[in-house]
Amino acid sequence: MIKKIFKRLGLKDKLLGLIVPFLLLIIWQGAVTKHLFSELLVVPPLTLLNTLIELAKSGDLSSNILASLNRVLIGFLIGASGGFILGIAMGLSPIINRTLSPLVKALQQVPEFAWMPVIILLFGIDEFAKNIFIAIGAFYPMLFNTYLGVSGVPDKYHELAQVYQYKSHRYLAKVILPSALPSIITGIRLSLGLSWVFVVGAEFFGTEAGVGFMMISGRQLFQIDVVMAGLVVIGTIGFLLNYVLQLLEKKLSGGRVAFDGGIA
Amino acid sequence: MNISKRTKSVLGSILLPVVLIILWQYIFSAGYIASAILPSPHQVIKTFIIHFTENEYSFHIISSLKRVLSGFFIGIVSGFLFGLFIGLSRTAEKIFSPSFNAVRQISIIGWIPLIVMWFGVNEFPRIIIIAAAAFYPIALNTFAGVRNVPREYVELASVYGYNRLKLITRIILPSALPSIATGITLALGMSWAMLMAAELFIPTNIGIGTRIQIGREKFNMALILVGIITVGSLGFAMTSIVEIIAHAADRGRILRKEI
Amino acid sequence: MSVEKGTLEIRNLSKSYVVDNNQLQILKNINITFPSGAFVSILGSSGCGKTTLLRIMLGLEKQYEGDALIDGEKIKGPGSNRGIVFQDHRLLPWLTVGENVAFGLDKLNRKEKKLLVDDHLKLVGLSGFENAYPSNLSGGMAQRVAIARALANKPEILLLDEPLGALDALTRMYMQKELERLWEFEKITMIMVTHDVEEAIYLSDKIVIMSSRPGVIKKVIDIPSARPRDRASSEFMHIKAEILKEFHLGTEYPFAYAI
C-alpha cells in the first residue's frame, strides 16, 4: 500500500535525490562538531541558515540583491539591445553580415574578464564601468540568437510576404520578428543569465553594494557564513531567472511545434 | 578585370577592420586622445614586438597555457566520467543529478571567494576554478550523448549478444561521440574564459591576465591591448584545434554509418 | 485592345537556367490563353516546369523570354489581382486562423477585415475557427484556410500549385468537390498545377498537358462534360485514357501484346 503511494508520487526517485545532500549535511555537521576544521573555514549548516535569516532581517540581503539586479538590468538592456539591433541588421543584410562578422568573431575571442582592465582604465570603477562590463557579456548571446532567428526565416515565408507585397516595417513586424521570436527569447535568456554571472565578477572589482560586494567583504572580514550565504543567493537568483525565461520560451514556441499539415 | 566572388567576399570582410585601424591611427595622429587611453596601432605593434622578442613574455604565455590546460584536463576527465556514470545508470542519475543541478546554478565566479578562503592565494584554487568551468559542459554533453543513443543500436547489440563493456565501447561511446566533442569544445572555451578570472581575482605574478592587469596599473593601454590580442588569438587557435578534432571525430561517425 | 478581366495570356515564353556553364531549358516556347472565368489545369510529371510557369504568372519569377500578360498588361510582380494557394498551406504559425485569412487585407480597417474574414471562413466551411491556431488544424482544414486567405483578397485569378498534393486520397476527393463549389460561387479564373489526372479531369474546363525537358505544351484538351462529373462514367474514363496515352501509360494496346 505504502509502496503504491510511493510509486505514484515518484517519491522513491525524489528520495534518491536527497541522499547526497543528506550525507553532505551529516558530514558537514559532523566535521564541525568534531572540530575537524576551524570554525573560520567551515560553519555548521544551522549557522549558515541563521546568517541568511539575519541578513534578510537587517535588510542587507535585499539591498545588496537589488543593487546587483539593478546593474544586471541596465547592463543587460544596453548589451542586449545592441545585440538585438545588430543581429537583425546582420540577419537581413548579407553585406552588413559579411562586413561585420569577422570583427565580431575576432572580438568574441577575447575572454570577458580581459575587458575589465580596459574598462577600468577608460571609465574608472564606477557604476558606468560595471554596466559596460555586463553589457559586453550580454551582447554576444543576444546577437547570435537574433541573427540565427532572422537569417533562419524559411524561404516560404519570404515568398508569402512577397506575394502579399509586405515591405519594410510591416514585413519585419508581421513576418520576420514573429518567425525569429523563439530564437530571440533564447537569446534573452542566455544573455540575462550571463549578465547575472558577470555582475558578481564586476562587483569583485570593488563597489559598495551588491551580492558580489557582500561576498568580497565577507572574505576580507573572514565571515565565511556570509560568503556561503552569497553563494546560496547567486544560485537561487540564477535559477529563478533561467526558470522563468524558460517557461516563457516554451509558452511562446508552444503553439507552433513543427507543423506542416497534419492528418485530415 | 574580373574579380571572383570569393575575392570580393574576402575583400568585404577585411574592409571594416582596415578602415577602423586607419581611423584609429588618424585619431591618434591628430592628437584627439591621450595615448594612455588609446595608443596608436603603431604603438601597439611596437609594444607587441618588444614583448615578444623578450623571453619573459613567452614565459607568461606558457605559464598561462599550463594553468589552463591542467584545469581543462582535470575538468574534462572528471566531467566525462561523471556524465558517463549518470548517463549509464538511472539510479546514479536519480541520486546525483538533483544535487549536481542545484550546485550548477551557482556561477563558478561566485565560488572564487570561498575557494580562496579555503585554499589560500596559490595555484591550486586557480586550477580548481578552471577545472570546474570545464566540468559542467562536458558532464552535461556526455550525459546527453549517452542518453540519446538510438534504441535500435542498443537492440542490435543485444541481438548480437554484446556484454556491457562491449556495449559501452562499441555502441554507446561512438554514438555519443559528437555530443562529447561538442562538450569538449564548450569546455575549452569556458576554461579559457575562466583563466582570466582566475588570474585577476586570485592574484599571481605570472600569466597573461597578470600582464593585462599590470598594464592597467601602469596606465599603459598598449600593454593591455597586446595582452588582449594575445589572449584572443591563443583562445582562437586552441578552439580551432579542438573543433578540427571534433569535426574529424564526427566525420568518422558518418563514414562508419555508411558501411 | 481590351480584354475581359481575369484573362491570362502566355506568349512565346521560354526560360532557361545556366548550371555549371550548361544551359538548362526549363520552358520552351509556351503559348496559351487562360480565358476569364475558366478552370484550367496544367498537367505534367514533376520537372516539366509547370510550377515555374505558375510562379511566372504569380510574378515571383521575373527572368524569362516572351510575355506573360494579365488583362492585356505585362506581369511585373505579385499583385492583389492574383491569389495563390501553395502545396504546403503556408499558414503563419504565430497567427490565428482569422489573422492568417486577413494577411493580405492590411489596408482595410478592423470592421471591413472582420467582415471579409468571417465571410470567407464561412465560405470554406470553417466558421468559428477564427481564433484557433494552425497547429490545431488538420491538413485539409489548413488548406481550406489557405484558400480562404487567397480568396479574401478578391483576386481575378486564383493560382493553385498542387493545392491538394499533401492530402490523403479521401480528403483529396472531398476537397476537389469543395474547389469546384468555390469556383462556381466566385466565378473567377482558376489555374491549377497538378500531376493528378483524375483531379484535372474532375475540375477543369481545359487541361494543358506538358512534357518535360524542355517543358513544352504537348496537347490542350477541352472538357465540355456537364458538372458535377462522375468519376465512374465512361466519358470520364475515356478522357482519362486519352490523357494517359500522352504520358505513354495507355493500357489498351500495350506494344508487347499487340499481335
PDB file of C-alpha atoms in Angstrom, chain A residues 153-166 170 173-180 252 254-257 259-264, chain C residues 55 58 60 62 78-80 84 86 88-94 102-104 106-107 133-135 137-140 142 149-150 153 168 171:
ATOM      1  CA  VAL A 153      13.215  32.638 -41.540  1.00  0.00           C
ATOM      2  CA  PRO A 154      12.107  29.974 -44.042  1.00  0.00           C
ATOM      3  CA  ASP A 155      12.060  30.938 -47.720  1.00  0.00           C
ATOM      4  CA  LYS A 156       8.403  30.012 -47.939  1.00  0.00           C
ATOM      5  CA  TYR A 157       7.516  32.842 -45.555  1.00  0.00           C
ATOM      6  CA  HIS A 158       9.647  35.283 -47.529  1.00  0.00           C
ATOM      7  CA  GLU A 159       7.738  34.235 -50.640  1.00  0.00           C
ATOM      8  CA  LEU A 160       4.396  34.676 -48.951  1.00  0.00           C
ATOM      9  CA  ALA A 161       5.378  38.177 -47.858  1.00  0.00           C
ATOM     10  CA  GLN A 162       6.394  38.912 -51.444  1.00  0.00           C
ATOM     11  CA  VAL A 163       3.080  37.679 -52.818  1.00  0.00           C
ATOM     12  CA  TYR A 164       1.159  39.866 -50.376  1.00  0.00           C
ATOM     13  CA  GLN A 165       3.570  42.739 -51.015  1.00  0.00           C
ATOM     14  CA  TYR A 166       4.750  43.159 -47.428  1.00  0.00           C
ATOM     15  CA  ARG A 170       5.288  45.640 -41.847  1.00  0.00           C
ATOM     16  CA  ALA A 173       6.817  43.183 -37.609  1.00  0.00           C
ATOM     17  CA  LYS A 174       4.499  40.613 -39.143  1.00  0.00           C
ATOM     18  CA  VAL A 175       6.802  38.021 -40.649  1.00  0.00           C
ATOM     19  CA  ILE A 176      10.456  38.270 -39.646  1.00  0.00           C
ATOM     20  CA  LEU A 177      10.225  39.030 -35.940  1.00  0.00           C
ATOM     21  CA  PRO A 178       7.436  36.543 -35.143  1.00  0.00           C
ATOM     22  CA  SER A 179       9.298  33.851 -37.029  1.00  0.00           C
ATOM     23  CA  ALA A 180      12.531  34.635 -35.185  1.00  0.00           C
ATOM     24  CA  LEU A 252       5.873  31.255 -26.934  1.00  0.00           C
ATOM     25  CA  GLY A 254       4.402  26.039 -27.871  1.00  0.00           C
ATOM     26  CA  GLY A 255       1.717  26.843 -30.460  1.00  0.00           C
ATOM     27  CA  ARG A 256       3.983  26.045 -33.358  1.00  0.00           C
ATOM     28  CA  VAL A 257       5.778  22.797 -32.852  1.00  0.00           C
ATOM     29  CA  PHE A 259       3.659  21.651 -38.188  1.00  0.00           C
ATOM     30  CA  ASP A 260       3.290  21.024 -41.889  1.00  0.00           C
ATOM     31  CA  GLY A 261      -0.175  19.712 -42.435  1.00  0.00           C
ATOM     32  CA  GLY A 262      -1.486  17.089 -40.066  1.00  0.00           C
ATOM     33  CA  ILE A 263      -3.769  14.163 -40.655  1.00  0.00           C
ATOM     34  CA  ALA A 264      -7.035  15.134 -42.278  1.00  0.00           C
TER      35      ALA A 264
ATOM     36  CA  ARG C  55       5.459  31.227 -60.447  1.00  0.00           C
ATOM     37  CA  LEU C  58       2.329  34.854 -59.905  1.00  0.00           C
ATOM     38  CA  LEU C  60       7.788  35.573 -58.323  1.00  0.00           C
ATOM     39  CA  LYS C  62      10.936  37.523 -63.475  1.00  0.00           C
ATOM     40  CA  PRO C  78       2.997  39.778 -57.414  1.00  0.00           C
ATOM     41  CA  GLY C  79      -0.251  41.694 -57.255  1.00  0.00           C
ATOM     42  CA  SER C  80      -3.570  41.502 -55.469  1.00  0.00           C
ATOM     43  CA  ILE C  84      -2.132  31.757 -54.712  1.00  0.00           C
ATOM     44  CA  PHE C  86       0.665  26.694 -52.325  1.00  0.00           C
ATOM     45  CA  ASP C  88       2.018  23.456 -48.293  1.00  0.00           C
ATOM     46  CA  HIS C  89      -0.702  25.582 -46.714  1.00  0.00           C
ATOM     47  CA  ARG C  90       1.936  28.115 -45.690  1.00  0.00           C
ATOM     48  CA  LEU C  91      -0.124  29.482 -42.823  1.00  0.00           C
ATOM     49  CA  LEU C  92       1.941  31.511 -40.405  1.00  0.00           C
ATOM     50  CA  PRO C  93       2.024  29.517 -37.172  1.00  0.00           C
ATOM     51  CA  TRP C  94       2.138  32.599 -34.945  1.00  0.00           C
ATOM     52  CA  ALA C 102      -6.612  38.683 -43.051  1.00  0.00           C
ATOM     53  CA  PHE C 103      -2.923  38.545 -44.014  1.00  0.00           C
ATOM     54  CA  GLY C 104      -3.480  40.306 -47.335  1.00  0.00           C
ATOM     55  CA  ASP C 106      -3.792  45.056 -44.124  1.00  0.00           C
ATOM     56  CA  LYS C 107      -5.067  48.185 -45.802  1.00  0.00           C
ATOM     57  CA  TYR C 133      -4.053  28.329 -34.345  1.00  0.00           C
ATOM     58  CA  PRO C 134      -2.878  26.465 -37.468  1.00  0.00           C
ATOM     59  CA  SER C 135      -1.246  23.803 -35.298  1.00  0.00           C
ATOM     60  CA  LEU C 137      -5.990  22.120 -37.675  1.00  0.00           C
ATOM     61  CA  SER C 138      -5.867  19.015 -39.820  1.00  0.00           C
ATOM     62  CA  GLY C 139      -4.157  19.170 -43.211  1.00  0.00           C
ATOM     63  CA  GLY C 140      -7.438  19.548 -45.095  1.00  0.00           C
ATOM     64  CA  ALA C 142      -5.357  24.150 -43.042  1.00  0.00           C
ATOM     65  CA  ARG C 149      -6.771  33.651 -47.393  1.00  0.00           C
ATOM     66  CA  ALA C 150      -6.250  33.715 -51.151  1.00  0.00           C
ATOM     67  CA  ASN C 153      -8.203  39.382 -51.408  1.00  0.00           C
ATOM     68  CA  ASP C 168      -4.704  11.794 -48.254  1.00  0.00           C
ATOM     69  CA  THR C 171      -9.743  14.186 -48.141  1.00  0.00           C
TER      70      THR C 171
END
